Short mmCIF file of C-alpha atoms and ligand atoms in Angstrom, two decimals:
data_model
loop_
_atom_site.label_atom_id
_atom_site.label_comp_id
_atom_site.label_asym_id
_atom_site.label_seq_id
_atom_site.Cartn_x
_atom_site.Cartn_y
_atom_site.Cartn_z
CA MET A 1 -4.92 -16.12 15.73
CA ILE A 2 -1.30 -16.47 14.61
CA VAL A 3 -0.04 -14.21 11.83
CA ALA A 4 3.35 -14.72 10.18
CA VAL A 5 4.91 -11.49 8.91
CA ILE A 6 7.61 -12.32 6.35
CA GLY A 7 9.86 -9.33 5.67
CA ALA A 8 10.11 -6.66 8.35
CA GLY A 9 11.03 -3.49 6.50
CA THR A 10 8.82 -0.39 6.30
CA ILE A 11 5.63 -2.34 5.56
CA GLY A 12 6.20 -5.54 7.53
CA LEU A 13 6.94 -3.65 10.77
CA SER A 14 3.82 -1.56 10.33
CA TRP A 15 1.64 -4.66 9.70
CA ALA A 16 3.21 -6.30 12.78
CA ARG A 17 2.24 -3.26 14.86
CA LEU A 18 -1.34 -3.42 13.58
CA PHE A 19 -1.83 -7.19 14.03
CA ALA A 20 -0.30 -7.12 17.54
CA SER A 21 -2.55 -4.20 18.52
CA TYR A 22 -5.54 -6.46 17.75
CA GLY A 23 -4.26 -9.14 20.17
CA MET A 24 -2.87 -11.47 17.51
CA THR A 25 0.31 -13.47 17.97
CA VAL A 26 2.75 -12.10 15.38
CA ARG A 27 5.78 -14.09 14.22
CA VAL A 28 8.28 -12.05 12.26
CA SER A 29 10.92 -13.42 9.90
CA ASP A 30 13.57 -11.26 8.22
CA PRO A 31 17.33 -11.82 7.70
CA ARG A 32 18.13 -8.22 8.75
CA PRO A 33 20.72 -8.32 11.58
CA ASP A 34 18.90 -5.65 13.62
CA LEU A 35 15.52 -7.44 13.64
CA ALA A 36 15.28 -7.66 17.46
CA GLU A 37 15.93 -3.93 17.73
CA ALA A 38 13.43 -3.16 14.94
CA VAL A 39 10.53 -4.93 16.68
CA ALA A 40 11.52 -4.00 20.26
CA ASP A 41 9.12 -1.05 20.59
CA ILE A 42 6.04 -2.85 19.16
CA PRO A 43 3.57 -3.52 21.98
CA GLY A 44 1.94 -6.99 22.19
CA ASP A 45 2.87 -10.58 21.39
CA VAL A 46 5.54 -10.13 18.69
CA GLN A 47 7.94 -13.06 18.36
CA ILE A 48 11.11 -13.29 16.31
CA ALA A 49 11.17 -16.40 14.13
CA ALA A 50 14.48 -18.06 13.33
CA SER A 51 13.38 -18.88 9.77
CA VAL A 52 10.41 -18.71 7.41
CA ALA A 53 9.54 -22.30 8.46
CA ASP A 54 9.55 -21.24 12.11
CA ALA A 55 7.38 -18.17 11.36
CA VAL A 56 4.62 -20.03 9.51
CA ARG A 57 4.36 -23.01 11.90
CA GLY A 58 0.71 -23.07 13.06
CA ALA A 59 -0.03 -19.74 11.31
CA ASP A 60 -3.57 -18.85 10.20
CA VAL A 61 -2.44 -15.98 7.97
CA VAL A 62 0.88 -15.17 6.29
CA GLN A 63 1.48 -11.55 5.21
CA GLU A 64 4.50 -11.33 2.87
CA ASN A 65 6.45 -8.03 2.71
CA GLY A 66 9.79 -8.92 1.17
CA PRO A 67 11.50 -7.09 -1.70
CA GLU A 68 9.35 -6.12 -4.70
CA SER A 69 10.99 -8.67 -6.99
CA LEU A 70 9.31 -11.28 -9.16
CA GLU A 71 12.04 -13.86 -8.46
CA PHE A 72 11.90 -13.29 -4.71
CA LYS A 73 8.12 -13.68 -4.60
CA LYS A 74 8.22 -16.78 -6.85
CA ASP A 75 10.70 -18.50 -4.53
CA LEU A 76 9.05 -17.41 -1.32
CA PHE A 77 5.51 -18.43 -2.27
CA THR A 78 6.75 -21.82 -3.50
CA THR A 79 8.22 -22.27 0.00
CA LEU A 80 5.12 -20.92 1.77
CA VAL A 81 2.76 -23.31 -0.03
CA ARG A 82 4.95 -26.17 1.15
CA LEU A 83 5.49 -25.04 4.75
CA ALA A 84 2.39 -23.13 5.87
CA PRO A 85 -0.61 -25.00 7.33
CA ALA A 86 -3.14 -26.03 4.66
CA HIS A 87 -5.77 -23.59 5.96
CA ALA A 88 -3.43 -20.55 6.07
CA LEU A 89 -4.15 -17.61 3.81
CA LEU A 90 -1.03 -16.52 1.89
CA LEU A 91 -1.17 -12.76 1.32
CA SER A 92 1.35 -10.55 -0.46
CA SER A 93 1.82 -6.81 0.10
CA SER A 94 3.16 -6.49 -3.47
CA SER A 95 2.76 -2.92 -4.75
CA ALA A 96 2.69 -3.68 -8.44
CA ILE A 97 3.25 -7.36 -9.27
CA PRO A 98 -0.02 -9.32 -9.57
CA SER A 99 0.03 -12.76 -7.88
CA SER A 100 -0.63 -14.68 -11.14
CA ALA A 101 2.87 -13.53 -12.22
CA PHE A 102 4.59 -15.30 -9.31
CA THR A 103 2.33 -18.35 -8.87
CA GLU A 104 2.37 -19.82 -12.39
CA ASP A 105 4.65 -22.70 -11.34
CA ILE A 106 2.75 -23.41 -8.12
CA GLU A 107 0.35 -26.33 -8.39
CA ASP A 108 -2.27 -25.05 -5.95
CA ALA A 109 -2.50 -21.24 -5.90
CA SER A 110 -6.04 -21.17 -4.51
CA ARG A 111 -5.09 -19.44 -1.23
CA ILE A 112 -2.53 -16.98 -2.62
CA LEU A 113 -3.62 -13.39 -3.31
CA ILE A 114 -2.58 -9.77 -2.96
CA GLY A 115 -3.38 -7.78 0.17
CA HIS A 116 -1.81 -4.48 -0.82
CA PRO A 117 -1.81 -1.81 1.91
CA PHE A 118 -0.99 1.87 1.77
CA ASN A 119 1.95 2.96 3.89
CA PRO A 120 1.71 2.86 6.87
CA PRO A 121 -0.80 -0.02 7.15
CA HIS A 122 -1.19 0.41 10.92
CA VAL A 123 -2.70 3.85 10.20
CA LEU A 124 -4.19 3.96 6.67
CA PRO A 125 -7.28 1.75 6.24
CA LEU A 126 -7.21 0.68 2.56
CA VAL A 127 -6.17 -2.84 1.57
CA GLU A 128 -6.48 -3.74 -2.11
CA VAL A 129 -7.52 -7.41 -2.20
CA VAL A 130 -6.59 -8.77 -5.63
CA PRO A 131 -7.16 -12.43 -6.47
CA GLY A 132 -5.00 -14.12 -9.07
CA ARG A 133 -6.42 -16.23 -11.88
CA ARG A 134 -6.48 -19.33 -9.65
CA THR A 135 -7.33 -17.81 -6.26
CA SER A 136 -10.50 -19.35 -4.79
CA GLU A 137 -13.50 -17.17 -3.95
CA GLU A 138 -13.34 -18.64 -0.45
CA SER A 139 -9.83 -17.18 -0.02
CA VAL A 140 -11.01 -13.77 -1.28
CA GLN A 141 -13.82 -13.72 1.29
CA ALA A 142 -11.48 -14.94 4.05
CA ALA A 143 -8.99 -12.15 3.21
CA VAL A 144 -11.77 -9.55 3.30
CA ALA A 145 -12.94 -10.87 6.69
CA PHE A 146 -9.37 -10.92 8.04
CA TYR A 147 -8.62 -7.32 7.04
CA ARG A 148 -11.98 -6.14 8.41
CA SER A 149 -11.14 -7.88 11.70
CA VAL A 150 -8.12 -5.57 12.08
CA GLY A 151 -10.10 -2.43 11.29
CA ARG A 152 -9.03 -2.05 7.65
CA THR A 153 -11.18 -1.25 4.61
CA PRO A 154 -10.62 -3.99 2.01
CA VAL A 155 -11.57 -3.26 -1.60
CA VAL A 156 -11.72 -6.30 -3.90
CA GLU A 157 -10.36 -5.72 -7.42
CA ARG A 158 -11.56 -8.31 -9.89
CA LYS A 159 -9.04 -7.90 -12.70
CA GLU A 160 -5.26 -8.00 -12.31
CA ILE A 161 -3.31 -5.02 -13.65
CA PRO A 162 0.28 -3.97 -12.74
CA GLY A 163 0.17 -1.42 -9.90
CA PHE A 164 -3.45 -2.29 -9.10
CA VAL A 165 -5.66 0.80 -8.62
CA GLY A 166 -4.12 2.92 -5.87
CA ASN A 167 -0.58 2.96 -7.23
CA ARG A 168 -1.77 3.61 -10.79
CA LEU A 169 -3.60 6.69 -9.55
CA GLN A 170 -0.59 7.73 -7.49
CA SER A 171 1.75 7.25 -10.49
CA ALA A 172 -0.41 9.42 -12.73
CA LEU A 173 -0.33 12.27 -10.20
CA SER A 174 3.38 11.80 -9.38
CA ARG A 175 4.29 11.97 -13.05
CA GLU A 176 2.69 15.38 -13.44
CA ALA A 177 4.09 16.58 -10.07
CA ILE A 178 7.64 15.72 -11.22
CA PHE A 179 7.06 17.49 -14.54
CA LEU A 180 5.82 20.68 -12.81
CA VAL A 181 8.87 20.80 -10.51
CA GLU A 182 11.27 20.04 -13.38
CA GLN A 183 9.72 22.86 -15.41
CA GLY A 184 10.34 25.30 -12.51
CA VAL A 185 6.59 25.95 -12.04
CA VAL A 186 6.76 25.11 -8.30
CA THR A 187 9.24 23.79 -5.72
CA PRO A 188 8.65 20.29 -4.26
CA GLU A 189 7.43 21.76 -0.95
CA ASP A 190 5.04 24.21 -2.68
CA LEU A 191 3.62 21.39 -4.80
CA ASP A 192 3.07 19.41 -1.57
CA ALA A 193 1.33 22.49 -0.09
CA VAL A 194 -1.03 22.66 -3.10
CA VAL A 195 -2.06 19.02 -2.62
CA MET A 196 -2.23 19.08 1.20
CA ASN A 197 -4.46 22.17 1.20
CA SER A 198 -6.86 21.13 -1.54
CA LEU A 199 -6.95 17.73 -3.22
CA GLY A 200 -5.73 15.79 -0.19
CA ILE A 201 -8.47 17.13 2.08
CA ARG A 202 -11.09 16.86 -0.67
CA TRP A 203 -10.20 13.29 -1.55
CA ALA A 204 -10.13 12.18 2.10
CA ALA A 205 -13.81 13.10 2.22
CA THR A 206 -15.24 12.26 -1.20
CA GLY A 207 -13.02 10.56 -3.79
CA PRO A 208 -12.54 11.98 -7.31
CA PHE A 209 -15.88 10.90 -8.81
CA LEU A 210 -18.13 12.12 -6.02
CA ALA A 211 -16.05 15.34 -5.84
CA SER A 212 -16.60 15.90 -9.57
CA HIS A 213 -20.31 15.14 -9.27
CA LEU A 214 -20.56 17.80 -6.54
CA GLY A 215 -18.30 20.15 -8.54
CA GLY A 216 -21.01 20.20 -11.21
CA GLY A 217 -23.44 21.81 -8.74
CA PRO A 218 -27.10 20.80 -8.95
CA GLY A 219 -26.46 19.60 -12.54
CA GLY A 220 -24.01 17.03 -11.18
CA TYR A 221 -21.35 15.10 -13.07
CA ARG A 222 -23.12 15.61 -16.44
CA HIS A 223 -22.98 19.42 -16.08
CA LEU A 224 -19.30 19.31 -15.04
CA MET A 225 -18.29 17.12 -17.98
CA GLU A 226 -20.22 19.19 -20.54
CA HIS A 227 -18.82 22.52 -19.36
CA ILE A 228 -15.54 22.60 -17.36
CA GLY A 229 -14.77 19.04 -18.51
CA ALA A 230 -13.98 20.13 -22.06
CA SER A 231 -11.30 22.64 -20.94
CA MET A 232 -9.81 20.11 -18.50
CA ARG A 233 -9.38 17.59 -21.30
CA GLU A 234 -7.42 20.17 -23.31
CA ILE A 235 -4.69 20.48 -20.66
CA ASP A 236 -1.55 19.09 -22.21
CA LEU A 237 0.08 16.87 -19.57
CA GLY A 238 3.87 17.00 -19.63
CA GLU A 239 6.63 14.41 -19.88
CA PRO A 240 9.07 14.28 -16.91
CA SER A 241 12.79 14.30 -17.80
CA THR A 242 14.82 11.10 -17.59
CA ASP A 243 17.42 12.45 -15.11
CA PRO A 244 15.95 12.25 -11.59
CA GLU A 245 19.04 13.64 -9.78
CA PRO A 246 18.08 17.37 -9.64
CA LEU A 247 14.64 16.44 -8.35
CA ILE A 248 16.06 14.11 -5.68
CA GLU A 249 18.38 16.93 -4.54
CA ALA A 250 15.48 19.41 -4.41
CA VAL A 251 13.37 17.04 -2.27
CA GLU A 252 16.31 16.38 0.06
CA ARG A 253 16.87 20.16 0.39
CA ALA A 254 13.23 20.57 1.39
CA TYR A 255 12.87 17.68 3.86
CA GLY A 256 16.32 16.20 4.52
CA ALA A 257 16.99 18.15 7.74
CA ALA A 258 14.36 16.27 9.78
CA THR A 259 14.76 12.64 10.84
CA TYR A 260 12.61 9.79 9.50
CA GLU A 261 11.20 9.29 13.02
CA GLU A 262 10.17 12.96 13.34
CA LEU A 263 8.53 13.00 9.92
CA THR A 264 6.64 9.69 10.35
CA GLU A 265 5.43 10.64 13.84
CA THR A 266 3.96 13.89 12.46
CA ARG A 267 2.53 12.06 9.44
CA ASP A 268 0.79 9.41 11.55
CA ARG A 269 -0.64 12.01 13.96
CA ARG A 270 -2.01 14.18 11.14
CA GLN A 271 -3.53 11.24 9.29
CA GLN A 272 -5.20 10.03 12.49
CA ALA A 273 -6.55 13.57 13.04
CA VAL A 274 -8.14 13.67 9.56
CA MET A 275 -9.63 10.19 10.10
CA SER A 276 -10.97 11.14 13.57
CA ALA A 277 -12.51 14.29 12.15
CA LEU A 278 -14.17 12.30 9.33
CA GLU A 279 -15.55 9.74 11.83
CA GLN A 280 -17.22 12.57 13.78
CA ASN A 281 -18.84 14.18 10.74
N1 LIG B 1 6.97 1.10 1.08
C1 LIG B 1 5.74 1.27 0.65
O1 LIG B 1 5.21 2.39 0.58
C2 LIG B 1 4.90 0.07 0.28
C3 LIG B 1 3.49 0.19 0.32
C4 LIG B 1 2.69 -0.93 0.04
C5 LIG B 1 3.29 -2.13 -0.31
N2 LIG B 1 4.66 -2.22 -0.37
C6 LIG B 1 5.23 -3.53 -0.75
O2 LIG B 1 5.58 -4.21 0.45
C7 LIG B 1 6.74 -5.03 0.20
C8 LIG B 1 7.85 -4.59 1.16
O3 LIG B 1 8.17 -3.23 0.89
P1 LIG B 1 8.98 -2.34 1.95
O4 LIG B 1 8.84 -0.94 1.50
O5 LIG B 1 8.61 -2.71 3.34
O6 LIG B 1 10.47 -2.83 1.63
P2 LIG B 1 11.75 -2.80 2.57
O7 LIG B 1 12.92 -2.80 1.69
O8 LIG B 1 11.62 -1.73 3.62
O9 LIG B 1 11.64 -4.22 3.35
C9 LIG B 1 11.86 -5.44 2.72
C10 LIG B 1 12.36 -6.38 3.80
O10 LIG B 1 12.43 -7.71 3.27
C11 LIG B 1 13.51 -8.32 3.92
N3 LIG B 1 13.89 -9.57 3.27
C12 LIG B 1 14.79 -9.77 2.25
N4 LIG B 1 14.89 -11.09 2.00
C13 LIG B 1 14.04 -11.73 2.86
C14 LIG B 1 13.72 -13.11 3.07
N5 LIG B 1 14.28 -14.08 2.36
N6 LIG B 1 12.81 -13.41 4.05
C15 LIG B 1 12.23 -12.43 4.79
N7 LIG B 1 12.51 -11.10 4.61
C16 LIG B 1 13.40 -10.77 3.66
C17 LIG B 1 14.61 -7.26 3.94
O11 LIG B 1 15.62 -7.55 4.92
C18 LIG B 1 13.78 -6.03 4.29
O12 LIG B 1 13.75 -5.79 5.70
C19 LIG B 1 7.09 -4.84 -1.27
O13 LIG B 1 6.50 -5.86 -2.04
C20 LIG B 1 6.49 -3.48 -1.59
O14 LIG B 1 6.18 -3.32 -2.94
C21 LIG B 1 5.47 -1.16 -0.07
#
């Protein structure tokens, strides 16, 4: 299996690591001058492609991870349809832009769809598989099979919406987190501690709906909604301010002393530990 990884930033490098760890041949294309250095520590068959055309030659799957820009994705997918083998699946890691928005001028969009991971995709299992209006069902099933073959958990979402599901949930929580810090209720690191010691652990095991159903005791979700639910609905959620600078400075004060490598190594190890614990229970 040959996989072309187009765009080797945070997400592309992580996909490359995952695909290579499953014995796939990975061809990486990115104009960044330090590309060779960036892929040097990835074990397996990872090749540097001289161009997008070189990367997709003979590819079975293309995973696109370029900038989150409508124009970029329009141009790139027009090129991919022309250059990639006719059987190749054309998948985009897009975080928010649905594929119908960047394929409207492409004659045959049947094999183009979103395969949106959560960072880092070589550790976190979810991939949101989102077909566009003209994606074929065969491509949806092929994408699901491909992501399962590399140990991921694909979830198919049948209606396009900006941000898909995961990032919409994340945005709702982030919005309130920013408001609480801006109001001086908590510091960024204390807000992180609240989530890491409660909701994060809870949601790794159950998800919000099952958690609520269990929160209602033997009476289940109905009991929760009829009793605590009413007071929860009365909480007035706040509006974050429009100046992000003080918040950025507060986050940098909290975490800026450690390097990216130190923080990601700890993150990956802790996430693996939660997942290992869940697999054993
Ligand atoms: N960072 C995240 O948490 C995250 C999570 C899921 C999905 N995504 C999505 O994945 C995609 C990539 O995000 P990222 O965070 O890795 O961005 P990034 O900025 O780290 O990487 C983008 C890469 O694209 C490269 N690039 C620019 N022009 C190119 C071209 N013509 N051909 C090939 N590569 C080119 C850049 O050099 C850069 O290395 C975006 O669509 C983003 O929304 C990001």
